[in-house]
């Protein structure tokens, strides 16, 4: 792994890019480990490394390992960590490489689960965002 390269992970990454509040990060970790009403969880690995502070989605994509296989990359940026809903930034790595949408943490499982098994397409989730550009489920 180069000095700045993102790590290889078994599951899609949620990369922390905002370090202004450890409490917000801990609350996000709790939200991502809390099952949905139907007992679904996102299969993700959390990456909290200050080397990635302030990283944009465009920068993050360039830091992925060459053999990266996951359909998405998720950023826990300042916007995500400033809201109780945690509107995470999800980056498409399959269909429209680099296209982004926001999803509340409680609905990340739907995107991750469905894209990881190729059950749905990124564009289906992108088409189902609210007026503020955030996906909150179907």
CSV table of N, CA and C in Angstrom, one decimal:
chain,number,residue,atom,x,y,z
A,1,UNK,N,0.9,-1.2,0.0
A,1,UNK,CA,0.0,0.0,0.0
A,1,UNK,C,0.9,1.2,0.0
A,2,UNK,N,0.7,2.1,-1.0
A,2,UNK,CA,1.4,3.4,-1.0
A,2,UNK,C,1.0,4.2,0.2
A,3,UNK,N,1.8,5.3,0.5
A,3,UNK,CA,1.5,6.1,1.6
A,3,UNK,C,0.1,6.6,1.7
A,4,UNK,N,-0.5,7.0,0.5
A,4,UNK,CA,-1.8,7.6,0.5
A,4,UNK,C,-2.9,6.6,0.0
A,5,UNK,N,-2.5,5.5,-0.5
A,5,UNK,CA,-3.5,4.6,-1.1
A,5,UNK,C,-4.5,4.1,0.0
A,6,UNK,N,-5.8,4.0,-0.4
A,6,UNK,CA,-6.8,3.4,0.5
A,6,UNK,C,-6.5,2.0,0.7
A,7,UNK,N,-6.9,1.4,1.8
A,7,UNK,CA,-6.6,0.0,2.0
A,7,UNK,C,-7.5,-1.0,1.2
A,8,UNK,N,-7.0,-2.2,1.1
A,8,UNK,CA,-7.8,-3.3,0.5
A,8,UNK,C,-8.7,-3.8,1.6
A,9,UNK,N,-10.0,-4.0,1.3
A,9,UNK,CA,-10.9,-4.4,2.3
A,9,UNK,C,-11.8,-5.5,1.8
A,10,UNK,N,-12.3,-6.3,2.6
A,10,UNK,CA,-13.2,-7.4,2.2
A,10,UNK,C,-14.6,-6.9,1.8
A,11,UNK,N,-15.0,-5.8,2.4
A,11,UNK,CA,-16.3,-5.2,2.1
A,11,UNK,C,-16.0,-3.7,1.7
A,12,UNK,N,-17.1,-3.1,1.1
A,12,UNK,CA,-16.9,-1.7,0.7
A,12,UNK,C,-16.6,-0.9,1.9
A,13,UNK,N,-15.8,0.2,1.6
A,13,UNK,CA,-15.3,1.1,2.7
A,13,UNK,C,-16.2,2.2,3.0
A,14,UNK,N,-16.3,2.6,4.2
A,14,UNK,CA,-16.8,3.9,4.7
A,14,UNK,C,-15.6,4.7,5.2
A,15,UNK,N,-15.1,5.7,4.4
A,15,UNK,CA,-13.9,6.4,4.8
A,15,UNK,C,-14.2,7.7,5.5
A,16,UNK,N,-13.7,7.9,6.6
A,16,UNK,CA,-13.9,9.1,7.4
A,16,UNK,C,-13.0,10.2,6.8
A,17,UNK,N,-13.6,11.3,6.4
A,17,UNK,CA,-12.8,12.4,5.8
A,17,UNK,C,-12.9,13.6,6.7
A,18,UNK,N,-13.8,13.6,7.7
A,18,UNK,CA,-14.0,14.7,8.6
A,18,UNK,C,-13.6,14.3,10.0
A,19,UNK,N,-12.7,15.0,10.7
A,19,UNK,CA,-12.3,14.7,12.0
A,19,UNK,C,-12.6,15.7,13.0
A,20,UNK,N,-13.7,16.5,12.8
A,20,UNK,CA,-14.0,17.6,13.7
A,20,UNK,C,-14.8,17.1,14.9
A,21,UNK,N,-15.4,15.9,14.9
A,21,UNK,CA,-16.1,15.4,16.0
A,21,UNK,C,-16.0,13.9,16.2
A,22,UNK,N,-15.3,13.5,17.2
A,22,UNK,CA,-15.2,12.0,17.4
A,22,UNK,C,-16.5,11.5,17.9
A,23,UNK,N,-17.3,12.3,18.6
A,23,UNK,CA,-18.6,11.8,19.0
A,23,UNK,C,-19.5,11.6,17.8
A,24,UNK,N,-19.5,12.4,16.8
A,24,UNK,CA,-20.3,12.2,15.6
A,24,UNK,C,-19.8,10.9,14.9
A,25,UNK,N,-18.5,10.7,14.8
A,25,UNK,CA,-18.0,9.4,14.2
A,25,UNK,C,-18.5,8.2,15.0
A,26,UNK,N,-18.5,8.3,16.3
A,26,UNK,CA,-18.9,7.1,17.1
A,26,UNK,C,-20.4,6.9,16.9
A,27,UNK,N,-21.2,8.0,16.8
A,27,UNK,CA,-22.6,7.9,16.6
A,27,UNK,C,-22.9,7.3,15.2
A,28,UNK,N,-22.1,7.6,14.2
A,28,UNK,CA,-22.2,7.0,12.9
A,28,UNK,C,-21.9,5.5,12.9
A,29,UNK,N,-20.9,5.2,13.6
A,29,UNK,CA,-20.5,3.8,13.8
A,29,UNK,C,-21.7,3.0,14.4
A,30,UNK,N,-22.3,3.5,15.4
A,30,UNK,CA,-23.4,2.9,16.0
A,30,UNK,C,-24.6,2.8,15.1
A,31,UNK,N,-24.9,3.8,14.3
A,31,UNK,CA,-26.0,3.8,13.3
A,31,UNK,C,-25.7,2.7,12.3
A,32,UNK,N,-24.5,2.6,11.8
A,32,UNK,CA,-24.2,1.6,10.8
A,32,UNK,C,-24.2,0.1,11.3
A,33,UNK,N,-24.1,0.0,12.6
A,33,UNK,CA,-24.2,-1.4,13.2
A,33,UNK,C,-25.5,-1.7,13.8
A,34,UNK,N,-26.5,-0.8,13.6
A,34,UNK,CA,-27.9,-1.1,14.1
A,34,UNK,C,-28.7,-1.6,12.9
A,35,UNK,N,-29.3,-2.8,13.1
A,35,UNK,CA,-30.1,-3.4,12.0
A,35,UNK,C,-31.3,-2.6,11.6
A,36,UNK,N,-31.7,-2.7,10.4
A,36,UNK,CA,-32.9,-2.0,9.9
A,36,UNK,C,-34.1,-2.8,10.5
A,37,UNK,N,-35.3,-2.3,10.3
A,37,UNK,CA,-36.5,-2.9,10.8
A,37,UNK,C,-36.6,-4.4,10.3
A,38,UNK,N,-36.1,-4.7,9.2
A,38,UNK,CA,-36.1,-6.0,8.6
A,38,UNK,C,-34.8,-6.8,8.9
A,39,UNK,N,-34.0,-6.3,9.8
A,39,UNK,CA,-32.7,-6.9,10.2
A,39,UNK,C,-31.6,-6.9,9.2
A,40,UNK,N,-31.6,-5.9,8.3
A,40,UNK,CA,-30.5,-5.7,7.4
A,40,UNK,C,-29.5,-4.8,7.9
A,41,UNK,N,-28.2,-5.1,7.6
A,41,UNK,CA,-27.1,-4.2,7.9
A,41,UNK,C,-26.2,-4.0,6.7
A,42,UNK,N,-25.5,-2.9,6.6
A,42,UNK,CA,-24.6,-2.8,5.4
A,42,UNK,C,-23.3,-3.6,5.8
A,43,UNK,N,-22.8,-4.2,4.8
A,43,UNK,CA,-21.5,-4.9,4.9
A,43,UNK,C,-20.4,-4.0,4.5
A,44,UNK,N,-19.9,-3.3,5.5
A,44,UNK,CA,-18.9,-2.2,5.2
A,44,UNK,C,-17.8,-2.3,6.2
A,45,UNK,N,-16.6,-1.8,5.8
A,45,UNK,CA,-15.5,-1.7,6.7
A,45,UNK,C,-15.2,-0.2,6.9
A,46,UNK,N,-15.1,0.2,8.2
A,46,UNK,CA,-14.9,1.6,8.5
A,46,UNK,C,-13.4,1.9,8.5
A,47,UNK,N,-13.0,3.0,7.8
A,47,UNK,CA,-11.6,3.5,7.7
A,47,UNK,C,-11.6,4.8,8.4
A,48,UNK,N,-10.9,5.0,9.5
A,48,UNK,CA,-10.7,6.2,10.1
A,48,UNK,C,-9.2,6.5,10.2
A,49,UNK,N,-8.7,7.3,9.3
A,49,UNK,CA,-7.2,7.5,9.2
A,49,UNK,C,-7.1,9.0,8.8
A,50,UNK,N,-6.4,9.8,9.6
A,50,UNK,CA,-6.3,11.2,9.4
A,50,UNK,C,-5.6,11.5,8.0
A,51,UNK,N,-4.9,10.6,7.4
A,51,UNK,CA,-4.3,10.8,6.1
A,51,UNK,C,-5.3,11.2,5.1
A,52,UNK,N,-6.6,10.8,5.3
A,52,UNK,CA,-7.7,11.0,4.4
A,52,UNK,C,-8.6,12.2,4.7
A,53,UNK,N,-8.1,13.0,5.7
A,53,UNK,CA,-8.9,14.1,6.1
A,53,UNK,C,-9.1,15.1,5.0
A,54,UNK,N,-10.3,15.5,4.7
A,54,UNK,CA,-10.7,16.5,3.7
A,54,UNK,C,-10.7,15.9,2.3
A,55,UNK,N,-10.5,14.7,2.1
A,55,UNK,CA,-10.4,14.0,0.8
A,55,UNK,C,-11.8,14.1,0.1
A,56,UNK,N,-11.8,14.5,-1.2
A,56,UNK,CA,-13.0,14.6,-2.0
A,56,UNK,C,-13.3,13.2,-2.6
A,57,UNK,N,-14.5,13.0,-3.2
A,57,UNK,CA,-14.8,11.8,-3.8
A,57,UNK,C,-13.9,11.6,-5.0
A,58,UNK,N,-13.6,12.6,-5.8
A,58,UNK,CA,-12.7,12.5,-6.9
A,58,UNK,C,-11.3,12.0,-6.5
A,59,UNK,N,-10.8,12.6,-5.4
A,59,UNK,CA,-9.5,12.2,-4.9
A,59,UNK,C,-9.6,10.7,-4.4
A,60,UNK,N,-10.6,10.4,-3.7
A,60,UNK,CA,-10.7,9.0,-3.2
A,60,UNK,C,-10.7,8.0,-4.2
A,61,UNK,N,-11.4,8.2,-5.3
A,61,UNK,CA,-11.4,7.2,-6.4
A,61,UNK,C,-10.0,7.0,-6.9
A,62,UNK,N,-9.1,8.0,-7.0
A,62,UNK,CA,-7.7,7.8,-7.5
A,62,UNK,C,-6.9,7.1,-6.5
A,63,UNK,N,-7.3,7.0,-5.2
A,63,UNK,CA,-6.5,6.3,-4.2
A,63,UNK,C,-6.9,4.8,-4.0
A,64,UNK,N,-7.9,4.4,-4.7
A,64,UNK,CA,-8.3,3.0,-4.6
A,64,UNK,C,-7.2,2.0,-5.1
A,65,UNK,N,-7.1,0.9,-4.5
A,65,UNK,CA,-6.1,-0.1,-5.0
A,65,UNK,C,-6.5,-0.5,-6.4
A,66,UNK,N,-5.6,-0.9,-7.3
A,66,UNK,CA,-5.8,-1.2,-8.7
A,66,UNK,C,-6.8,-2.4,-8.8
A,67,UNK,N,-6.8,-3.3,-7.8
A,67,UNK,CA,-7.6,-4.5,-7.9
A,67,UNK,C,-8.9,-4.3,-7.1
A,68,UNK,N,-9.3,-3.1,-6.8
A,68,UNK,CA,-10.5,-2.9,-6.0
A,68,UNK,C,-11.7,-3.4,-6.8
A,69,UNK,N,-12.6,-4.2,-6.1
A,69,UNK,CA,-13.7,-4.9,-6.7
A,69,UNK,C,-15.1,-4.4,-6.3
A,70,UNK,N,-15.1,-3.6,-5.3
A,70,UNK,CA,-16.4,-3.2,-4.7
A,70,UNK,C,-17.2,-2.2,-5.6
A,71,UNK,N,-18.5,-2.3,-5.6
A,71,UNK,CA,-19.3,-1.4,-6.5
A,71,UNK,C,-19.4,0.0,-6.0
A,72,UNK,N,-19.1,0.3,-4.7
A,72,UNK,CA,-19.2,1.6,-4.2
A,72,UNK,C,-18.1,1.9,-3.2
A,73,UNK,N,-17.9,3.2,-3.0
A,73,UNK,CA,-17.0,3.8,-2.0
A,73,UNK,C,-17.9,4.8,-1.2
A,74,UNK,N,-17.8,4.8,0.1
A,74,UNK,CA,-18.6,5.7,0.9
A,74,UNK,C,-17.7,6.6,1.7
A,75,UNK,N,-18.1,7.9,1.7
A,75,UNK,CA,-17.3,8.9,2.4
A,75,UNK,C,-18.2,9.5,3.6
A,76,UNK,N,-17.6,9.5,4.7
A,76,UNK,CA,-18.2,10.1,5.9
A,76,UNK,C,-17.5,11.5,6.0
A,77,UNK,N,-18.1,12.4,5.3
A,77,UNK,CA,-17.5,13.8,5.2
A,77,UNK,C,-18.1,14.7,6.2
A,78,UNK,N,-17.7,16.0,6.1
A,78,UNK,CA,-18.3,17.0,7.0
A,78,UNK,C,-19.8,17.1,6.9
A,79,UNK,N,-20.4,17.0,5.7
A,79,UNK,CA,-21.8,17.1,5.6
A,79,UNK,C,-22.5,15.9,6.3
A,80,UNK,N,-21.9,14.7,6.1
A,80,UNK,CA,-22.5,13.5,6.7
A,80,UNK,C,-22.4,13.6,8.2
A,81,UNK,N,-21.3,14.0,8.7
A,81,UNK,CA,-21.1,14.0,10.2
A,81,UNK,C,-21.8,15.2,10.9
A,82,UNK,N,-22.3,16.1,10.2
A,82,UNK,CA,-22.9,17.3,10.8
A,82,UNK,C,-24.4,17.1,11.0
A,83,UNK,N,-24.9,16.0,10.5
A,83,UNK,CA,-26.4,15.8,10.6
A,83,UNK,C,-26.7,14.5,11.3
A,84,UNK,N,-27.8,14.5,12.1
A,84,UNK,CA,-28.2,13.3,12.8
A,84,UNK,C,-28.6,12.2,11.9
A,85,UNK,N,-28.9,12.5,10.7
A,85,UNK,CA,-29.3,11.4,9.7
A,85,UNK,C,-28.0,10.8,9.1
A,86,UNK,N,-26.9,11.5,9.2
A,86,UNK,CA,-25.6,11.0,8.6
A,86,UNK,C,-25.8,10.8,7.1
A,87,UNK,N,-26.0,11.8,6.3
A,87,UNK,CA,-26.2,11.6,4.8
A,87,UNK,C,-24.8,11.4,4.2
A,88,UNK,N,-24.4,10.1,4.1
A,88,UNK,CA,-23.1,9.7,3.6
A,88,UNK,C,-23.1,9.9,2.1
A,89,UNK,N,-21.9,10.1,1.6
A,89,UNK,CA,-21.6,10.3,0.2
A,89,UNK,C,-21.2,9.0,-0.4
A,90,UNK,N,-22.0,8.5,-1.3
A,90,UNK,CA,-21.8,7.2,-1.9
A,90,UNK,C,-21.3,7.4,-3.3
A,91,UNK,N,-20.2,6.8,-3.7
A,91,UNK,CA,-19.6,7.0,-5.0
A,91,UNK,C,-19.8,5.7,-5.8
A,92,UNK,N,-20.3,5.8,-7.0
A,92,UNK,CA,-20.5,4.6,-7.9
A,92,UNK,C,-19.2,4.3,-8.5
A,93,UNK,N,-18.8,3.0,-8.4
A,93,UNK,CA,-17.6,2.5,-9.0
A,93,UNK,C,-17.8,1.5,-10.2
A,94,UNK,N,-19.1,1.3,-10.6
A,94,UNK,CA,-19.4,0.4,-11.6
A,94,UNK,C,-20.1,1.0,-12.8
A,95,UNK,N,-21.3,1.5,-12.7
A,95,UNK,CA,-22.1,2.1,-13.8
A,95,UNK,C,-21.5,3.4,-14.4
A,96,UNK,N,-21.6,4.4,-13.6
A,96,UNK,CA,-21.1,5.7,-14.0
A,96,UNK,C,-20.0,6.1,-13.0
A,97,UNK,N,-18.9,5.6,-13.2
A,97,UNK,CA,-17.7,5.7,-12.3
A,97,UNK,C,-17.5,7.1,-11.8
A,98,UNK,N,-17.7,7.3,-10.5
A,98,UNK,CA,-17.5,8.6,-9.9
A,98,UNK,C,-18.8,9.3,-9.6
A,99,UNK,N,-19.9,8.9,-10.2
A,99,UNK,CA,-21.2,9.5,-9.9
A,99,UNK,C,-21.5,9.4,-8.4
A,100,UNK,N,-22.1,10.4,-7.8
A,100,UNK,CA,-22.3,10.4,-6.3
A,100,UNK,C,-23.8,10.6,-6.0
A,101,UNK,N,-24.2,10.1,-4.8
A,101,UNK,CA,-25.4,10.4,-4.2
A,101,UNK,C,-25.2,10.4,-2.7
A,102,UNK,N,-26.1,11.0,-2.0
A,102,UNK,CA,-26.1,10.9,-0.6
A,102,UNK,C,-27.2,9.9,-0.1
A,103,UNK,N,-26.9,9.2,1.0
A,103,UNK,CA,-27.9,8.3,1.6
A,103,UNK,C,-27.7,8.4,3.1
A,104,UNK,N,-28.9,8.4,3.8
A,104,UNK,CA,-28.8,8.4,5.2
A,104,UNK,C,-28.3,7.1,5.7
A,105,UNK,N,-27.5,7.1,6.8
A,105,UNK,CA,-26.8,5.9,7.3
A,105,UNK,C,-27.8,4.8,7.5
A,106,UNK,N,-29.0,5.0,7.9
A,106,UNK,CA,-30.0,4.0,8.2
A,106,UNK,C,-30.4,3.2,6.9
A,107,UNK,N,-30.1,3.8,5.7
A,107,UNK,CA,-30.5,3.2,4.5
A,107,UNK,C,-29.3,2.7,3.6
A,108,UNK,N,-28.1,2.9,4.2
A,108,UNK,CA,-26.9,2.4,3.4
A,108,UNK,C,-27.0,1.0,3.1
A,109,UNK,N,-27.5,0.2,4.0
A,109,UNK,CA,-27.6,-1.3,3.8
A,109,UNK,C,-28.3,-1.6,2.4
A,110,UNK,N,-29.4,-0.8,2.1
A,110,UNK,CA,-30.1,-1.1,0.9
A,110,UNK,C,-29.3,-0.9,-0.4
A,111,UNK,N,-28.5,0.1,-0.4
A,111,UNK,CA,-27.6,0.4,-1.5
A,111,UNK,C,-26.5,-0.7,-1.5
A,112,UNK,N,-25.8,-0.8,-0.4
A,112,UNK,CA,-24.7,-1.8,-0.4
A,112,UNK,C,-25.1,-3.2,-0.7
A,113,UNK,N,-26.1,-3.7,0.0
A,113,UNK,CA,-26.6,-5.0,-0.2
A,113,UNK,C,-27.0,-5.3,-1.6
A,114,UNK,N,-27.8,-4.4,-2.2
A,114,UNK,CA,-28.3,-4.6,-3.5
A,114,UNK,C,-27.3,-4.5,-4.6
A,115,UNK,N,-26.4,-3.5,-4.5
A,115,UNK,CA,-25.3,-3.4,-5.5
A,115,UNK,C,-24.3,-4.5,-5.4
A,116,UNK,N,-24.0,-4.9,-4.2
A,116,UNK,CA,-23.0,-6.0,-4.0
A,116,UNK,C,-23.4,-7.3,-4.7
A,117,UNK,N,-24.7,-7.5,-4.7
A,117,UNK,CA,-25.2,-8.8,-5.4
A,117,UNK,C,-25.8,-8.5,-6.8
A,118,UNK,N,-25.6,-7.3,-7.3
A,118,UNK,CA,-26.1,-6.9,-8.6
A,118,UNK,C,-27.6,-7.1,-8.7
A,119,UNK,N,-28.3,-6.8,-7.6
A,119,UNK,CA,-29.8,-6.9,-7.6
A,119,UNK,C,-30.4,-5.7,-8.2
A,120,UNK,N,-29.7,-4.5,-8.0
A,120,UNK,CA,-30.2,-3.2,-8.5
A,120,UNK,C,-29.0,-2.5,-9.0
A,121,UNK,N,-29.4,-1.4,-9.7
A,121,UNK,CA,-28.3,-0.5,-10.3
A,121,UNK,C,-28.2,0.8,-9.5
A,122,UNK,N,-27.1,1.4,-9.5
A,122,UNK,CA,-26.9,2.7,-8.8
A,122,UNK,C,-27.9,3.7,-9.3
A,123,UNK,N,-28.2,3.7,-10.6
A,123,UNK,CA,-29.1,4.7,-11.1
A,123,UNK,C,-30.5,4.6,-10.5
A,124,UNK,N,-30.9,3.4,-10.1
A,124,UNK,CA,-32.2,3.3,-9.4
A,124,UNK,C,-32.2,4.0,-8.1
A,125,UNK,N,-31.1,3.9,-7.4
A,125,UNK,CA,-31.1,4.7,-6.1
A,125,UNK,C,-30.9,6.2,-6.3
A,126,UNK,N,-30.2,6.5,-7.3
A,126,UNK,CA,-30.0,8.0,-7.7
A,126,UNK,C,-31.3,8.6,-8.1
A,127,UNK,N,-32.2,7.8,-8.7
A,127,UNK,CA,-33.5,8.3,-9.1
A,127,UNK,C,-34.5,8.4,-8.0
A,128,UNK,N,-34.1,7.9,-6.8
A,128,UNK,CA,-35.1,7.8,-5.7
A,128,UNK,C,-34.5,8.7,-4.5
A,129,UNK,N,-33.9,9.9,-4.9
A,129,UNK,CA,-33.5,10.8,-3.8
A,129,UNK,C,-34.6,11.8,-3.6
A,130,UNK,N,-34.6,12.3,-2.4
A,130,UNK,CA,-35.6,13.4,-2.0
A,130,UNK,C,-35.2,14.7,-2.7
A,131,UNK,N,-36.0,15.7,-2.5
A,131,UNK,CA,-35.7,17.0,-3.1
A,131,UNK,C,-34.4,17.6,-2.7
A,132,UNK,N,-33.9,17.2,-1.5
A,132,UNK,CA,-32.6,17.7,-1.0
A,132,UNK,C,-31.4,16.9,-1.5
A,133,UNK,N,-31.7,15.9,-2.4
A,133,UNK,CA,-30.7,15.1,-3.0
A,133,UNK,C,-30.2,13.9,-2.1
A,134,UNK,N,-30.9,13.6,-1.1
A,134,UNK,CA,-30.6,12.5,-0.2
A,134,UNK,C,-31.5,11.3,-0.4
A,135,UNK,N,-31.0,10.1,-0.5
A,135,UNK,CA,-31.8,8.9,-0.6
A,135,UNK,C,-32.1,8.5,0.9
A,136,UNK,N,-33.5,8.3,1.1
A,136,UNK,CA,-33.9,7.9,2.4
A,136,UNK,C,-34.7,6.6,2.3
A,137,UNK,N,-34.5,5.8,1.3
A,137,UNK,CA,-35.3,4.6,1.1
A,137,UNK,C,-36.4,4.7,0.1
A,138,UNK,N,-37.0,3.6,-0.2
A,138,UNK,CA,-38.1,3.6,-1.2
A,138,UNK,C,-39.4,3.6,-0.5
